[in-house]
Amino acid sequence: MVEVRVTIKLKEGVSDPEGANTLKALHLLGFKNVKNVRTTKTFNLTIENGEDIRREVEEMCEKLLINPVIHTYEIEIIGE
């Protein structure tokens, strides 16, 4: 078995309402030194050993996990 982490981010220039609301809330709580908040989503996958795990995970991202118009993603193969 192989552990894989996929981190999905909004592309630069894409609005992040959740990040903006979190920033406002942090400021209301007195954390004025926080200048920006961007949200990310992480998927931790456990995959059976196979031929080309990275290619398979890229295919998962492109077909289901991301919207290529607004998202970028990073794949990290953590280990067995």
Coordinates of N, CA and C in Angstrom, one line a residue:
M1 N 0.8 -1.2 0.0 CA 0.0 0.0 0.0 C 0.9 1.2 0.0
V2 N 0.4 2.3 -0.7 CA 1.1 3.5 -0.8 C 0.2 4.6 -0.3
E3 N 0.8 5.5 0.5 CA 0.1 6.7 1.0 C 0.4 7.9 0.0
V4 N -0.7 8.6 -0.4 CA -0.5 9.7 -1.3 C -1.3 10.8 -0.8
R5 N -0.8 12.0 -0.8 CA -1.5 13.3 -0.4 C -1.7 14.1 -1.6
V6 N -2.9 14.6 -1.9 CA -3.2 15.5 -2.9 C -3.7 16.8 -2.3
T7 N -3.0 17.9 -2.6 CA -3.4 19.2 -2.1 C -3.9 20.0 -3.3
I8 N -5.2 20.5 -3.1 CA -5.8 21.3 -4.1 C -6.0 22.7 -3.7
K9 N -5.6 23.6 -4.6 CA -5.6 25.1 -4.3 C -6.4 25.8 -5.4
L10 N -6.9 26.9 -5.0 CA -7.5 27.8 -6.1 C -6.4 28.5 -6.8
K11 N -6.5 28.7 -8.1 CA -5.5 29.4 -8.9 C -5.5 30.8 -8.4
E12 N -4.3 31.5 -8.7 CA -4.2 32.9 -8.4 C -5.3 33.7 -9.2
G13 N -5.9 34.6 -8.5 CA -6.9 35.4 -9.2 C -8.3 34.9 -9.0
V14 N -8.4 33.7 -8.6 CA -9.8 33.1 -8.3 C -10.2 33.5 -6.9
S15 N -11.4 34.1 -6.8 CA -11.8 34.6 -5.5 C -12.0 33.4 -4.5
D16 N -11.7 33.6 -3.3 CA -11.8 32.6 -2.2 C -12.7 33.2 -1.1
P17 N -14.0 33.0 -1.3 CA -14.9 33.6 -0.3 C -14.7 33.0 1.1
E18 N -14.4 31.8 1.2 CA -14.2 31.1 2.6 C -12.9 31.7 3.2
G19 N -11.9 31.9 2.4 CA -10.7 32.5 2.9 C -10.9 34.0 3.4
A20 N -11.7 34.7 2.5 CA -12.0 36.1 2.9 C -12.8 36.2 4.2
N21 N -13.8 35.3 4.3 CA -14.6 35.4 5.6 C -13.8 35.0 6.8
T22 N -12.9 34.0 6.6 CA -12.0 33.6 7.7 C -11.1 34.8 8.1
L23 N -10.5 35.5 7.1 CA -9.7 36.7 7.4 C -10.5 37.7 8.2
K24 N -11.7 38.0 7.8 CA -12.5 39.0 8.5 C -12.7 38.5 10.0
A25 N -13.0 37.2 10.1 CA -13.3 36.7 11.5 C -12.0 36.8 12.3
L26 N -10.9 36.5 11.8 CA -9.6 36.6 12.5 C -9.4 38.0 12.9
H27 N -9.6 39.0 12.0 CA -9.4 40.4 12.4 C -10.4 40.8 13.5
L28 N -11.6 40.3 13.5 CA -12.6 40.6 14.5 C -12.2 40.1 15.9
L29 N -11.4 39.0 15.8 CA -10.9 38.3 17.0 C -9.6 38.9 17.5
G30 N -9.1 39.9 16.8 CA -8.0 40.7 17.2 C -6.7 40.2 16.6
F31 N -6.7 39.3 15.6 CA -5.5 38.8 14.9 C -5.3 39.7 13.7
K32 N -4.9 41.0 14.0 CA -4.8 42.0 12.9 C -3.5 41.7 12.0
N33 N -2.6 41.0 12.5 CA -1.4 40.7 11.8 C -1.5 39.7 10.6
V34 N -2.7 39.1 10.5 CA -2.9 38.1 9.4 C -3.4 39.0 8.2
K35 N -2.6 38.8 7.1 CA -2.9 39.7 5.9 C -3.6 39.0 4.8
N36 N -3.6 37.6 4.8 CA -4.3 36.9 3.7 C -4.6 35.5 4.2
V37 N -5.7 34.9 3.7 CA -6.1 33.6 4.0 C -6.5 32.9 2.7
R38 N -5.9 31.9 2.3 CA -6.4 31.1 1.1 C -6.7 29.7 1.6
T39 N -7.8 29.2 1.2 CA -8.2 27.8 1.6 C -7.6 26.8 0.6
T40 N -7.3 25.6 1.2 CA -6.9 24.4 0.4 C -7.7 23.2 0.8
K41 N -7.7 22.2 0.0 CA -8.4 21.0 0.3 C -7.3 19.9 0.1
T42 N -7.3 18.9 1.1 CA -6.3 17.9 1.1 C -7.0 16.5 1.1
F43 N -6.6 15.6 0.2 CA -7.1 14.3 0.1 C -5.9 13.4 0.5
N44 N -6.1 12.5 1.5 CA -5.1 11.5 1.8 C -5.6 10.1 1.3
L45 N -4.9 9.6 0.4 CA -5.3 8.3 -0.3 C -4.4 7.2 0.1
T46 N -5.0 6.0 0.3 CA -4.2 4.8 0.4 C -4.5 3.9 -0.8
I47 N -3.4 3.7 -1.5 CA -3.6 3.0 -2.8 C -2.8 1.7 -2.9
E48 N -3.3 0.7 -3.4 CA -2.6 -0.6 -3.6 C -1.4 -0.3 -4.6
N49 N -0.3 -0.9 -4.3 CA 0.9 -0.8 -5.2 C 0.5 -1.1 -6.6
G50 N 1.0 -0.3 -7.5 CA 0.7 -0.5 -8.9 C 1.8 0.0 -9.8
E51 N 1.6 0.0 -11.1 CA 2.6 0.4 -12.1 C 3.0 1.9 -12.0
D52 N 2.1 2.8 -12.2 CA 2.4 4.2 -12.2 C 1.4 5.0 -11.3
I53 N 1.7 5.0 -10.0 CA 0.7 5.6 -9.1 C 0.5 7.1 -9.4
R54 N 1.6 7.8 -9.6 CA 1.5 9.2 -9.9 C 0.6 9.5 -11.0
R55 N 0.7 8.8 -12.1 CA -0.2 9.0 -13.3 C -1.6 8.7 -13.0
E56 N -1.8 7.6 -12.2 CA -3.2 7.2 -11.8 C -3.8 8.3 -10.9
V57 N -3.1 8.9 -10.0 CA -3.6 9.9 -9.1 C -3.8 11.2 -10.0
E58 N -3.0 11.5 -10.9 CA -3.2 12.7 -11.8 C -4.5 12.5 -12.5
E59 N -4.8 11.3 -13.0 CA -6.0 11.0 -13.7 C -7.2 11.2 -12.7
M60 N -7.1 10.7 -11.5 CA -8.2 11.0 -10.5 C -8.5 12.4 -10.3
C61 N -7.4 13.2 -10.3 CA -7.5 14.7 -10.1 C -8.3 15.3 -11.3
E62 N -7.8 15.0 -12.5 CA -8.4 15.5 -13.7 C -9.8 15.1 -13.9
K63 N -10.2 13.9 -13.5 CA -11.5 13.4 -13.8 C -12.5 13.7 -12.7
L64 N -12.1 13.9 -11.5 CA -13.0 14.1 -10.4 C -12.6 15.1 -9.3
L65 N -11.4 15.1 -8.9 CA -11.1 15.9 -7.7 C -11.0 17.4 -7.9
I66 N -10.6 17.8 -9.1 CA -10.4 19.2 -9.3 C -11.3 19.7 -10.5
N67 N -11.4 21.1 -10.5 CA -12.0 21.8 -11.6 C -10.8 22.5 -12.3
P68 N -10.3 22.0 -13.4 CA -9.1 22.6 -14.0 C -9.2 24.1 -14.3
V69 N -10.3 24.6 -14.4 CA -10.5 26.0 -14.7 C -10.1 26.9 -13.5
I70 N -10.3 26.4 -12.3 CA -10.1 27.2 -11.1 C -9.1 26.6 -10.1
H71 N -8.7 25.3 -10.3 CA -7.8 24.7 -9.3 C -6.4 24.3 -9.9
T72 N -5.5 24.3 -9.0 CA -4.2 23.6 -9.2 C -4.1 22.5 -8.2
Y73 N -3.2 21.6 -8.4 CA -3.0 20.5 -7.4 C -1.6 20.1 -7.4
E74 N -1.2 19.5 -6.2 CA 0.1 18.9 -6.0 C -0.1 17.5 -5.5
I75 N 0.7 16.6 -5.9 CA 0.7 15.2 -5.5 C 2.0 14.9 -4.8
E76 N 1.8 14.4 -3.6 CA 3.0 14.0 -2.8 C 2.8 12.5 -2.4
I77 N 3.8 11.7 -2.9 CA 3.8 10.3 -2.5 C 4.6 10.1 -1.2
I78 N 3.8 9.8 -0.2 CA 4.4 9.8 1.2 C 5.2 8.5 1.4
G79 N 4.7 7.4 1.0 CA 5.5 6.2 1.2 C 4.6 5.0 1.4
E80 N 5.2 3.9 1.6 CA 4.5 2.6 1.8 C 4.3 2.3 3.2

